[in-house]
mmCIF file of C-alpha atoms in Angstrom:
data_model
loop_
_atom_site.group_PDB
_atom_site.id
_atom_site.type_symbol
_atom_site.label_atom_id
_atom_site.label_comp_id
_atom_site.label_asym_id
_atom_site.label_seq_id
_atom_site.Cartn_x
_atom_site.Cartn_y
_atom_site.Cartn_z
ATOM 1 C CA MET A 1 108.903 -109.932 -44.279
ATOM 2 C CA ILE A 2 111.044 -112.256 -46.316
ATOM 3 C CA TYR A 3 111.665 -110.412 -49.494
ATOM 4 C CA PHE A 4 112.210 -112.402 -52.575
ATOM 5 C CA ASP A 5 111.013 -110.106 -55.137
ATOM 6 C CA SER A 6 114.085 -107.936 -55.998
ATOM 7 C CA ALA A 7 113.865 -108.674 -59.832
ATOM 8 C CA ALA A 8 110.998 -106.165 -59.577
ATOM 9 C CA THR A 9 112.477 -103.846 -57.161
ATOM 10 C CA THR A 10 114.778 -104.203 -54.254
ATOM 11 C CA LEU A 11 113.276 -103.399 -51.159
ATOM 12 C CA GLN A 12 116.153 -103.318 -48.739
ATOM 13 C CA LYS A 13 118.427 -100.679 -49.619
ATOM 14 C CA PRO A 14 121.730 -99.719 -47.897
ATOM 15 C CA ALA A 15 121.132 -96.901 -45.390
ATOM 16 C CA SER A 16 123.243 -94.418 -47.464
ATOM 17 C CA VAL A 17 120.603 -94.384 -50.026
ATOM 18 C CA PRO A 18 117.541 -92.858 -48.229
ATOM 19 C CA ALA A 19 120.089 -90.672 -46.262
ATOM 20 C CA ALA A 20 121.345 -89.370 -49.634
ATOM 21 C CA VAL A 21 117.637 -88.695 -50.915
ATOM 22 C CA ALA A 22 116.889 -86.894 -47.801
ATOM 23 C CA ASP A 23 119.982 -84.765 -47.885
ATOM 24 C CA ALA A 24 119.254 -83.822 -51.522
ATOM 25 C CA LEU A 25 115.689 -83.062 -50.656
ATOM 26 C CA ARG A 26 116.972 -80.346 -47.994
ATOM 27 C CA THR A 27 119.750 -78.997 -49.945
ATOM 28 C CA MET A 28 119.323 -79.223 -53.597
ATOM 29 C CA THR A 29 117.427 -77.742 -56.610
ATOM 30 C CA THR A 30 117.592 -78.116 -60.116
ATOM 31 C CA PRO A 31 120.982 -77.884 -62.169
ATOM 32 C CA GLY A 32 121.188 -75.289 -64.640
ATOM 33 C CA ARG A 33 118.489 -73.072 -63.286
ATOM 34 C CA GLY A 34 120.330 -70.534 -61.189
ATOM 35 C CA ASP A 35 123.754 -69.926 -59.748
ATOM 36 C CA HIS A 36 123.076 -70.285 -56.087
ATOM 37 C CA PRO A 37 124.434 -72.942 -53.840
ATOM 38 C CA ALA A 38 121.333 -75.250 -54.099
ATOM 39 C CA ALA A 39 121.605 -75.384 -57.890
ATOM 40 C CA ARG A 40 125.390 -75.718 -57.868
ATOM 41 C CA LEU A 41 125.126 -78.744 -55.251
ATOM 42 C CA ALA A 42 122.714 -80.390 -57.605
ATOM 43 C CA ALA A 43 124.928 -79.796 -60.635
ATOM 44 C CA ASP A 44 127.773 -81.181 -58.587
ATOM 45 C CA LEU A 45 125.692 -84.288 -57.670
ATOM 46 C CA MET A 46 124.513 -85.022 -61.312
ATOM 47 C CA LEU A 47 128.013 -84.779 -62.388
ATOM 48 C CA ARG A 48 129.290 -87.333 -59.865
ATOM 49 C CA CYS A 49 126.505 -89.690 -60.550
ATOM 50 C CA ARG A 50 127.385 -89.610 -64.190
ATOM 51 C CA MET A 51 131.263 -89.970 -63.423
ATOM 52 C CA GLU A 52 130.437 -92.929 -61.248
ATOM 53 C CA ALA A 53 128.155 -94.779 -63.683
ATOM 54 C CA ALA A 54 130.552 -93.943 -66.554
ATOM 55 C CA GLU A 55 133.590 -95.528 -64.793
ATOM 56 C CA PHE A 56 131.525 -98.426 -63.612
ATOM 57 C CA PHE A 57 129.741 -99.387 -66.913
ATOM 58 C CA GLY A 58 132.385 -98.387 -69.392
ATOM 59 C CA ALA A 59 131.251 -95.363 -70.960
ATOM 60 C CA ALA A 60 133.801 -93.226 -72.685
ATOM 61 C CA GLN A 61 132.685 -89.890 -70.720
ATOM 62 C CA PRO A 62 130.215 -89.030 -68.078
ATOM 63 C CA GLU A 63 128.266 -87.048 -70.837
ATOM 64 C CA ASP A 64 127.371 -90.245 -72.431
ATOM 65 C CA VAL A 65 125.450 -91.188 -69.122
ATOM 66 C CA ILE A 66 121.694 -90.172 -69.467
ATOM 67 C CA LEU A 67 119.650 -90.034 -66.174
ATOM 68 C CA THR A 68 116.260 -91.673 -67.073
ATOM 69 C CA ALA A 69 113.098 -92.564 -65.293
ATOM 70 C CA ASN A 70 113.693 -96.219 -65.544
ATOM 71 C CA ALA A 71 115.131 -98.818 -68.045
ATOM 72 C CA THR A 72 111.860 -98.691 -70.092
ATOM 73 C CA HIS A 73 112.456 -94.917 -70.647
ATOM 74 C CA GLY A 74 116.076 -95.671 -71.867
ATOM 75 C CA LEU A 75 115.143 -98.423 -74.019
ATOM 76 C CA ASN A 76 112.456 -96.482 -75.778
ATOM 77 C CA VAL A 77 114.953 -93.721 -76.703
ATOM 78 C CA ALA A 78 117.398 -96.411 -77.906
ATOM 79 C CA ILE A 79 114.810 -98.156 -79.996
ATOM 80 C CA HIS A 80 113.267 -95.141 -81.631
ATOM 81 C CA SER A 81 116.897 -93.808 -82.440
ATOM 82 C CA LEU A 82 117.888 -96.903 -84.331
ATOM 83 C CA VAL A 83 114.572 -98.683 -85.563
ATOM 84 C CA SER A 84 112.035 -97.461 -88.232
ATOM 85 C CA PRO A 85 109.055 -98.915 -89.793
ATOM 86 C CA GLY A 86 110.018 -101.569 -92.262
ATOM 87 C CA ASP A 87 113.046 -102.662 -90.449
ATOM 88 C CA THR A 88 114.045 -106.148 -89.373
ATOM 89 C CA VAL A 89 115.271 -106.630 -85.938
ATOM 90 C CA ALA A 90 116.991 -109.437 -84.148
ATOM 91 C CA VAL A 91 115.797 -110.293 -80.432
ATOM 92 C CA SER A 92 116.112 -113.032 -78.033
ATOM 93 C CA GLY A 93 113.347 -115.169 -77.128
ATOM 94 C CA TYR A 94 113.467 -113.909 -73.655
ATOM 95 C CA GLU A 95 112.735 -110.303 -74.025
ATOM 96 C CA HIS A 96 110.634 -107.984 -71.819
ATOM 97 C CA ASN A 97 107.517 -105.892 -72.935
ATOM 98 C CA ALA A 98 110.044 -102.856 -72.479
ATOM 99 C CA VAL A 99 111.489 -104.013 -75.677
ATOM 100 C CA THR A 100 108.760 -105.782 -77.560
ATOM 101 C CA ARG A 101 106.136 -103.156 -76.936
ATOM 102 C CA PRO A 102 108.245 -100.123 -78.253
ATOM 103 C CA LEU A 103 109.110 -102.169 -81.393
ATOM 104 C CA HIS A 104 105.187 -102.999 -81.736
ATOM 105 C CA ALA A 105 104.446 -99.171 -81.476
ATOM 106 C CA ILE A 106 106.728 -98.414 -84.134
ATOM 107 C CA GLY A 107 104.806 -100.432 -86.598
ATOM 108 C CA ASN A 108 105.675 -102.684 -89.457
ATOM 109 C CA VAL A 109 108.863 -103.879 -87.758
ATOM 110 C CA SER A 110 109.807 -107.554 -88.307
ATOM 111 C CA LEU A 111 111.148 -109.618 -85.540
ATOM 112 C CA ARG A 112 113.676 -112.184 -85.910
ATOM 113 C CA ILE A 113 113.239 -113.962 -82.620
ATOM 114 C CA VAL A 114 116.248 -116.080 -81.600
ATOM 115 C CA ASN A 115 114.462 -118.850 -79.504
ATOM 116 C CA GLY A 116 117.727 -120.389 -78.019
ATOM 117 C CA ARG A 117 117.555 -123.239 -75.648
ATOM 118 C CA LEU A 118 116.998 -122.121 -71.940
ATOM 119 C CA PHE A 119 120.476 -121.958 -70.236
ATOM 120 C CA ASP A 120 122.126 -123.156 -73.582
ATOM 121 C CA ARG A 121 124.477 -120.284 -74.427
ATOM 122 C CA VAL A 122 126.206 -122.010 -77.395
ATOM 123 C CA HIS A 123 122.730 -122.621 -79.160
ATOM 124 C CA MET A 124 121.871 -118.880 -78.420
ATOM 125 C CA VAL A 125 125.047 -117.792 -79.934
ATOM 126 C CA GLU A 126 124.462 -119.834 -83.036
ATOM 127 C CA GLY A 127 121.119 -118.460 -83.339
ATOM 128 C CA PHE A 128 122.174 -114.868 -83.160
ATOM 129 C CA ARG A 129 124.880 -115.443 -85.771
ATOM 130 C CA ARG A 130 122.309 -116.834 -88.224
ATOM 131 C CA ALA A 131 119.898 -113.978 -87.510
ATOM 132 C CA VAL A 132 122.535 -111.344 -88.102
ATOM 133 C CA ASP A 133 123.883 -113.199 -91.259
ATOM 134 C CA GLN A 134 120.337 -112.953 -92.753
ATOM 135 C CA GLY A 135 120.535 -109.144 -92.327
ATOM 136 C CA VAL A 136 119.191 -107.013 -89.655
ATOM 137 C CA LYS A 137 118.961 -103.278 -88.788
ATOM 138 C CA ALA A 138 119.776 -103.797 -85.017
ATOM 139 C CA VAL A 139 120.068 -106.606 -82.380
ATOM 140 C CA ILE A 140 118.144 -105.846 -79.131
ATOM 141 C CA CYS A 141 118.905 -108.395 -76.380
ATOM 142 C CA THR A 142 118.350 -108.714 -72.589
ATOM 143 C CA HIS A 143 121.520 -109.596 -70.809
ATOM 144 C CA THR A 144 119.618 -111.768 -68.116
ATOM 145 C CA SER A 145 116.017 -112.893 -68.362
ATOM 146 C CA ASN A 146 113.961 -111.378 -65.640
ATOM 147 C CA VAL A 147 111.818 -114.588 -65.663
ATOM 148 C CA PHE A 148 114.375 -117.364 -65.619
ATOM 149 C CA GLY A 149 117.639 -115.602 -64.587
ATOM 150 C CA TYR A 150 119.241 -116.811 -67.762
ATOM 151 C CA VAL A 151 122.414 -115.008 -68.184
ATOM 152 C CA LEU A 152 122.756 -114.773 -71.955
ATOM 153 C CA PRO A 153 126.331 -114.827 -73.610
ATOM 154 C CA MET A 154 126.395 -111.105 -74.235
ATOM 155 C CA ASP A 155 130.087 -111.043 -74.999
ATOM 156 C CA ASP A 156 129.780 -113.440 -77.860
ATOM 157 C CA ILE A 157 126.534 -111.748 -79.152
ATOM 158 C CA ALA A 158 128.342 -108.509 -79.048
ATOM 159 C CA ALA A 159 131.163 -109.935 -80.980
ATOM 160 C CA ILE A 160 128.975 -110.926 -83.622
ATOM 161 C CA CYS A 161 127.412 -107.455 -83.900
ATOM 162 C CA ARG A 162 130.881 -105.761 -84.085
ATOM 163 C CA GLU A 163 131.938 -108.187 -86.800
ATOM 164 C CA LYS A 164 128.833 -107.466 -88.806
ATOM 165 C CA GLY A 165 128.582 -103.898 -88.158
ATOM 166 C CA VAL A 166 125.211 -104.186 -86.661
ATOM 167 C CA PRO A 167 124.228 -101.905 -83.740
ATOM 168 C CA LEU A 168 123.536 -103.558 -80.425
ATOM 169 C CA ILE A 169 121.073 -102.436 -77.705
ATOM 170 C CA VAL A 170 121.427 -104.226 -74.434
ATOM 171 C CA ASP A 171 118.671 -104.275 -71.764
ATOM 172 C CA ALA A 172 120.720 -104.637 -68.405
ATOM 173 C CA SER A 173 117.628 -104.493 -66.202
ATOM 174 C CA GLN A 174 118.498 -107.782 -64.441
ATOM 175 C CA SER A 175 122.240 -107.733 -64.718
ATOM 176 C CA ALA A 176 123.499 -104.041 -63.642
ATOM 177 C CA GLY A 177 124.867 -104.459 -60.304
ATOM 178 C CA ILE A 178 125.016 -108.125 -60.511
ATOM 179 C CA GLN A 179 126.841 -109.068 -63.765
ATOM 180 C CA PRO A 180 129.766 -107.228 -65.456
ATOM 181 C CA VAL A 181 128.366 -104.641 -67.835
ATOM 182 C CA SER A 182 130.543 -102.769 -70.042
ATOM 183 C CA LEU A 183 129.268 -100.405 -72.889
ATOM 184 C CA GLN A 184 132.820 -100.012 -74.549
ATOM 185 C CA SER A 185 134.024 -103.614 -74.392
ATOM 186 C CA TRP A 186 130.685 -104.857 -75.981
ATOM 187 C CA GLY A 187 130.865 -101.894 -78.337
ATOM 188 C CA ALA A 188 127.322 -101.557 -77.879
ATOM 189 C CA ALA A 189 125.171 -98.692 -79.356
ATOM 190 C CA TYR A 190 123.134 -98.363 -76.090
ATOM 191 C CA VAL A 191 122.805 -100.041 -72.576
ATOM 192 C CA ALA A 192 119.895 -99.364 -70.654
ATOM 193 C CA MET A 193 119.232 -100.302 -66.806
ATOM 194 C CA PRO A 194 116.943 -99.263 -64.002
ATOM 195 C CA GLY A 195 118.347 -97.750 -60.743
ATOM 196 C CA HIS A 196 115.889 -99.565 -58.553
ATOM 197 C CA LYS A 197 117.038 -103.102 -58.945
ATOM 198 C CA GLY A 198 120.386 -104.251 -58.788
ATOM 199 C CA LEU A 199 121.880 -100.674 -58.314
ATOM 200 C CA TYR A 200 119.812 -100.276 -55.011
ATOM 201 C CA GLY A 201 118.641 -96.749 -56.005
ATOM 202 C CA PRO A 202 115.225 -95.378 -55.794
ATOM 203 C CA GLN A 203 112.260 -95.992 -58.224
ATOM 204 C CA GLY A 204 111.914 -93.684 -60.904
ATOM 205 C CA THR A 205 115.590 -93.539 -61.684
ATOM 206 C CA GLY A 206 117.626 -95.256 -64.515
ATOM 207 C CA LEU A 207 120.691 -95.022 -66.819
ATOM 208 C CA LEU A 208 121.005 -95.025 -70.513
ATOM 209 C CA LEU A 209 124.507 -95.441 -71.750
ATOM 210 C CA CYS A 210 125.214 -94.130 -75.127
ATOM 211 C CA GLY A 211 127.882 -95.442 -77.326
ATOM 212 C CA GLU A 212 130.357 -93.774 -79.585
ATOM 213 C CA GLY A 213 128.914 -91.875 -82.615
ATOM 214 C CA GLN A 214 125.192 -92.498 -81.705
ATOM 215 C CA ASN A 215 122.754 -89.617 -82.395
ATOM 216 C CA PRO A 216 119.892 -90.333 -80.045
ATOM 217 C CA VAL A 217 116.478 -89.123 -80.818
ATOM 218 C CA PRO A 218 114.845 -87.144 -77.861
ATOM 219 C CA LEU A 219 111.337 -88.565 -76.623
ATOM 220 C CA LEU A 220 110.875 -85.083 -74.923
ATOM 221 C CA ALA A 221 111.578 -81.673 -75.873
ATOM 222 C CA GLY A 222 111.820 -78.685 -73.467
ATOM 223 C CA GLY A 223 113.944 -76.686 -71.103
ATOM 224 C CA THR A 224 117.403 -77.766 -70.528
ATOM 225 C CA GLY A 225 118.877 -74.625 -68.631
ATOM 226 C CA ASN A 226 121.168 -73.753 -71.598
ATOM 227 C CA LEU A 227 120.869 -72.409 -75.209
ATOM 228 C CA SER A 228 117.391 -71.060 -74.318
ATOM 229 C CA ARG A 229 117.101 -68.736 -77.228
ATOM 230 C CA GLN A 230 116.911 -71.707 -79.788
ATOM 231 C CA GLN A 231 113.930 -73.619 -80.175
ATOM 232 C CA GLU A 232 115.714 -77.024 -81.378
ATOM 233 C CA MET A 233 116.929 -79.297 -78.566
ATOM 234 C CA PRO A 234 120.641 -79.158 -77.784
ATOM 235 C CA ASP A 235 122.785 -81.437 -80.195
ATOM 236 C CA PHE A 236 125.022 -82.487 -77.338
ATOM 237 C CA LEU A 237 124.724 -85.143 -74.459
ATOM 238 C CA PRO A 238 123.336 -85.332 -71.896
ATOM 239 C CA ASP A 239 121.168 -82.273 -72.446
ATOM 240 C CA ARG A 240 119.838 -83.565 -75.732
ATOM 241 C CA LEU A 241 117.856 -86.351 -73.708
ATOM 242 C CA GLU A 242 117.246 -84.596 -70.473
ATOM 243 C CA ALA A 243 114.467 -82.055 -71.129
ATOM 244 C CA GLY A 244 112.780 -80.659 -68.142
ATOM 245 C CA THR A 245 113.508 -80.808 -64.525
ATOM 246 C CA GLN A 246 115.694 -83.767 -63.398
ATOM 247 C CA ASN A 247 115.050 -86.144 -60.757
ATOM 248 C CA VAL A 248 118.173 -84.859 -58.524
ATOM 249 C CA HIS A 249 116.751 -86.552 -55.518
ATOM 250 C CA GLY A 250 116.572 -89.883 -57.066
ATOM 251 C CA ALA A 251 119.967 -89.307 -58.675
ATOM 252 C CA ALA A 252 121.375 -88.737 -55.120
ATOM 253 C CA GLY A 253 120.136 -92.034 -53.999
ATOM 254 C CA LEU A 254 121.169 -93.719 -57.181
ATOM 255 C CA LEU A 255 124.542 -92.490 -56.608
ATOM 256 C CA ALA A 256 124.651 -93.946 -53.289
ATOM 257 C CA GLY A 257 123.418 -97.216 -54.354
ATOM 258 C CA LEU A 258 126.163 -97.408 -57.154
ATOM 259 C CA GLU A 259 128.905 -96.609 -54.391
ATOM 260 C CA PHE A 260 127.406 -99.442 -52.244
ATOM 261 C CA VAL A 261 127.543 -101.762 -55.319
ATOM 262 C CA ARG A 262 131.139 -100.763 -56.102
ATOM 263 C CA SER A 263 132.317 -101.322 -52.484
ATOM 264 C CA LEU A 264 130.737 -104.613 -52.038
ATOM 265 C CA GLY A 265 131.919 -105.632 -55.461
ATOM 266 C CA LEU A 266 130.026 -107.758 -58.054
ATOM 267 C CA GLU A 267 131.559 -110.975 -57.184
ATOM 268 C CA GLU A 268 130.511 -110.838 -53.600
ATOM 269 C CA ILE A 269 127.098 -109.708 -54.691
ATOM 270 C CA ARG A 270 126.714 -112.715 -57.040
ATOM 271 C CA ARG A 271 128.115 -115.207 -54.509
ATOM 272 C CA ARG A 272 125.412 -113.893 -51.875
ATOM 273 C CA GLU A 273 122.613 -113.983 -54.293
ATOM 274 C CA SER A 274 123.265 -117.100 -56.108
ATOM 275 C CA ARG A 275 124.023 -119.080 -52.922
ATOM 276 C CA VAL A 276 120.653 -118.271 -51.701
ATOM 277 C CA ILE A 277 118.929 -119.123 -54.987
ATOM 278 C CA ARG A 278 120.853 -122.492 -55.198
ATOM 279 C CA VAL A 279 119.383 -123.481 -51.668
ATOM 280 C CA LEU A 280 115.904 -122.633 -52.957
ATOM 281 C CA ALA A 281 116.487 -124.518 -56.107
ATOM 282 C CA GLU A 282 118.075 -127.703 -54.710
ATOM 283 C CA GLY A 283 115.474 -127.784 -51.798
ATOM 284 C CA LEU A 284 112.444 -127.520 -54.295
ATOM 285 C CA LYS A 285 113.947 -130.164 -56.597
ATOM 286 C CA LYS A 286 114.378 -132.719 -53.439
ATOM 287 C CA ARG A 287 110.802 -131.906 -52.203
ATOM 288 C CA GLY A 288 109.305 -132.805 -55.691
ATOM 289 C CA GLY A 289 106.064 -131.341 -57.096
ATOM 290 C CA TYR A 290 107.758 -128.283 -58.889
ATOM 291 C CA ARG A 291 109.155 -127.883 -62.276
ATOM 292 C CA VAL A 292 112.285 -126.097 -61.483
ATOM 293 C CA PHE A 293 114.127 -123.735 -63.734
ATOM 294 C CA ASP A 294 117.513 -123.178 -62.322
ATOM 295 C CA ASP A 295 120.717 -122.057 -64.110
ATOM 296 C CA PRO A 296 123.224 -125.073 -64.084
ATOM 297 C CA MET A 297 126.153 -122.705 -63.863
ATOM 298 C CA GLY A 298 124.595 -121.243 -60.743
ATOM 299 C CA GLU A 299 125.156 -117.695 -61.794
ATOM 300 C CA SER A 300 121.636 -116.504 -61.228
ATOM 301 C CA SER A 301 119.732 -114.383 -58.678
ATOM 302 C CA VAL A 302 116.350 -115.306 -60.158
ATOM 303 C CA LEU A 303 114.555 -118.654 -59.873
ATOM 304 C CA SER A 304 111.234 -119.584 -61.665
ATOM 305 C CA VAL A 305 109.385 -122.598 -60.666
ATOM 306 C CA VAL A 306 105.870 -124.017 -61.851
ATOM 307 C CA PRO A 307 103.993 -125.866 -58.982
ATOM 308 C CA LEU A 308 102.477 -128.887 -60.170
ATOM 309 C CA HIS A 309 99.799 -128.986 -57.599
ATOM 310 C CA VAL A 310 98.420 -125.316 -57.503
ATOM 311 C CA ALA A 311 98.391 -122.227 -59.496
ATOM 312 C CA PRO A 312 101.450 -119.948 -59.149
ATOM 313 C CA GLU A 313 99.153 -117.064 -58.141
ATOM 314 C CA SER A 314 97.643 -119.213 -55.231
ATOM 315 C CA LEU A 315 100.916 -120.216 -53.991
ATOM 316 C CA ALA A 316 102.138 -116.695 -54.012
ATOM 317 C CA ASP A 317 99.199 -115.753 -52.022
ATOM 318 C CA GLN A 318 99.661 -118.361 -49.449
ATOM 319 C CA LEU A 319 103.319 -117.129 -49.067
ATOM 320 C CA ALA A 320 102.260 -113.606 -48.833
ATOM 321 C CA GLU A 321 99.840 -114.644 -45.776
ATOM 322 C CA GLN A 322 103.143 -116.123 -44.159
ATOM 323 C CA GLY A 323 105.113 -112.751 -44.649
ATOM 324 C CA VAL A 324 106.969 -113.875 -47.895
ATOM 325 C CA ALA A 325 106.837 -111.598 -50.893
ATOM 326 C CA VAL A 326 107.506 -113.457 -54.261
ATOM 327 C CA ARG A 327 105.938 -112.750 -57.641
ATOM 328 C CA ALA A 328 103.777 -115.062 -59.812
ATOM 329 C CA GLY A 329 102.539 -114.715 -63.335
ATOM 330 C CA LEU A 330 104.104 -113.638 -66.694
ATOM 331 C CA HIS A 331 106.251 -110.984 -65.153
ATOM 332 C CA CYS A 332 105.700 -108.593 -68.220
ATOM 333 C CA ALA A 333 107.516 -110.969 -70.537
ATOM 334 C CA PRO A 334 105.171 -113.140 -72.236
ATOM 335 C CA LEU A 335 107.704 -114.065 -74.989
ATOM 336 C CA ALA A 336 110.084 -115.566 -72.590
ATOM 337 C CA HIS A 337 107.219 -117.929 -71.428
ATOM 338 C CA ARG A 338 106.395 -118.837 -75.084
ATOM 339 C CA THR A 339 110.098 -119.624 -75.417
ATOM 340 C CA ALA A 340 110.218 -121.803 -72.401
ATOM 341 C CA GLY A 341 106.788 -123.435 -72.548
ATOM 342 C CA THR A 342 105.321 -121.736 -69.629
ATOM 343 C CA GLU A 343 102.872 -119.314 -71.258
ATOM 344 C CA GLU A 344 99.813 -121.112 -70.154
ATOM 345 C CA THR A 345 100.806 -121.222 -66.454
ATOM 346 C CA GLY A 346 103.261 -118.462 -65.850
ATOM 347 C CA THR A 347 105.872 -119.063 -63.097
ATOM 348 C CA LEU A 348 106.410 -118.512 -59.281
ATOM 349 C CA ARG A 349 109.461 -116.475 -59.227
ATOM 350 C CA PHE A 350 111.895 -116.031 -56.263
ATOM 351 C CA SER A 351 114.519 -113.258 -56.733
ATOM 352 C CA SER A 352 117.194 -112.444 -54.215
ATOM 353 C CA SER A 353 119.435 -109.381 -53.377
ATOM 354 C CA ALA A 354 122.476 -108.899 -51.457
ATOM 355 C CA PHE A 355 120.482 -108.662 -48.394
ATOM 356 C CA ASN A 356 119.021 -112.112 -48.407
ATOM 357 C CA THR A 357 120.234 -114.991 -46.430
ATOM 358 C CA VAL A 358 120.421 -118.910 -46.620
ATOM 359 C CA GLU A 359 118.262 -118.816 -43.331
ATOM 360 C CA GLU A 360 115.566 -117.089 -45.159
ATOM 361 C CA ALA A 361 115.641 -119.590 -48.115
ATOM 362 C CA GLU A 362 115.497 -122.409 -45.488
ATOM 363 C CA MET A 363 112.567 -120.804 -43.792
ATOM 364 C CA VAL A 364 110.623 -120.507 -47.053
ATOM 365 C CA LEU A 365 111.356 -124.275 -47.894
ATOM 366 C CA ARG A 366 109.917 -125.348 -44.618
ATOM 367 C CA MET A 367 106.652 -123.310 -45.440
ATOM 368 C CA LEU A 368 106.469 -124.965 -48.720
ATOM 369 C CA SER A 369 106.971 -128.600 -47.438
#
C-alpha cells in the first residue's frame, strides 16, 4: 500500500514503537498501584515520557504534561477549564470539530471566527488582533489546518494574546512532530496534541501541556493511586487530570515515537514530507483538472485538491482499488471548508509522513494521469 493518510493516523511507525508497546505489555502494570517491580517500571516509564515531552514541547516541568486519550480529550479539558456559557471566544476559520463541538456543547458561547485568507499569514494576524481588541475570553486556534496544511502564524497570534492578557489554547494535532511547538515561548494556557499522528505513537494516546498558573477542570473523577482517603480529586498535576488506570502501554509507544522524532529532527522531517507534497502539488497542477490548494511557502505535509471531473470520494475509491490510501470529504472540519469555499464538495486529501518517498508520489501521479 502507498499510504498518504498520515493526517488521520500515521500507519508506518518506527520499529521501536511496536517493540516498546510489546515490552510494556509483558513487563508493566499500573503506576501508583503497588510497590512491586511491574508497577515501579510503569511509574518510571510514565515519568520518562513526561520528561521527554516537557523538554521537546517547552513545558516548565514534567508534571505539566498530561497523558490523554487523544487531542480531542485534551482540547475538551482545556476548553471546559477556560470557557463558560455566555463567553465570547475567538477561533480561526480552520478549526476542527474537536474545537467547535466542545464549544457548542457548553452552550451560549459566541464565536468570533477569524476567516483569514488561505495561506495569507499577514491577513490572519490582523484578523486575530481585531478579534482580541473587541474583547474575548480566550483564543483557540489550530496550528496547522488538517484540511489544507495551512500553517497559521502561531508566534504572532500568541504575541497578541500575551500582549492583551488573553489565554491561548493551541490545537497542535497536525503540527506536533513536524513544526516547532513550544508551550513556554507561546505563553499558551494549553497545547493539545495526539500521539498517533506526527509523533508516531499508538492510537489512543495524546498529550495536554498545561501552562503556568492554570487550574484545569477534570473531566473524570476517580482513583489516582494517592490521597485515597479524600473524595476530592487531587489539586496537583498530573494526578488531577489522570483518573483511573493509565494507558501505560500506549505511553511506552508514544515515548518511543517522541525519541524517533527527536533523533530524526524536525527540519529533516519537514524536508522529507514537504518534498513529497510538492511533487504531488506540482504534478497535479501541470495535469490540469484539479483545484489545488498548496502552500506557496512549501511547509506543508498536507495537500487538498478538488477534482473537477469526479467527486473526491469517487476518486479516493479508485485510488484505494489501486492500493493508495487517501482521504476524501470534510475531514471533520466543516468550518475550514466553509472558509475556503469547498463545503459543497469537500476535498481529496494527501498527507505524508517521514516514511513517504518521491517515488510513491510519482506513482500516484501516473495513476491519476
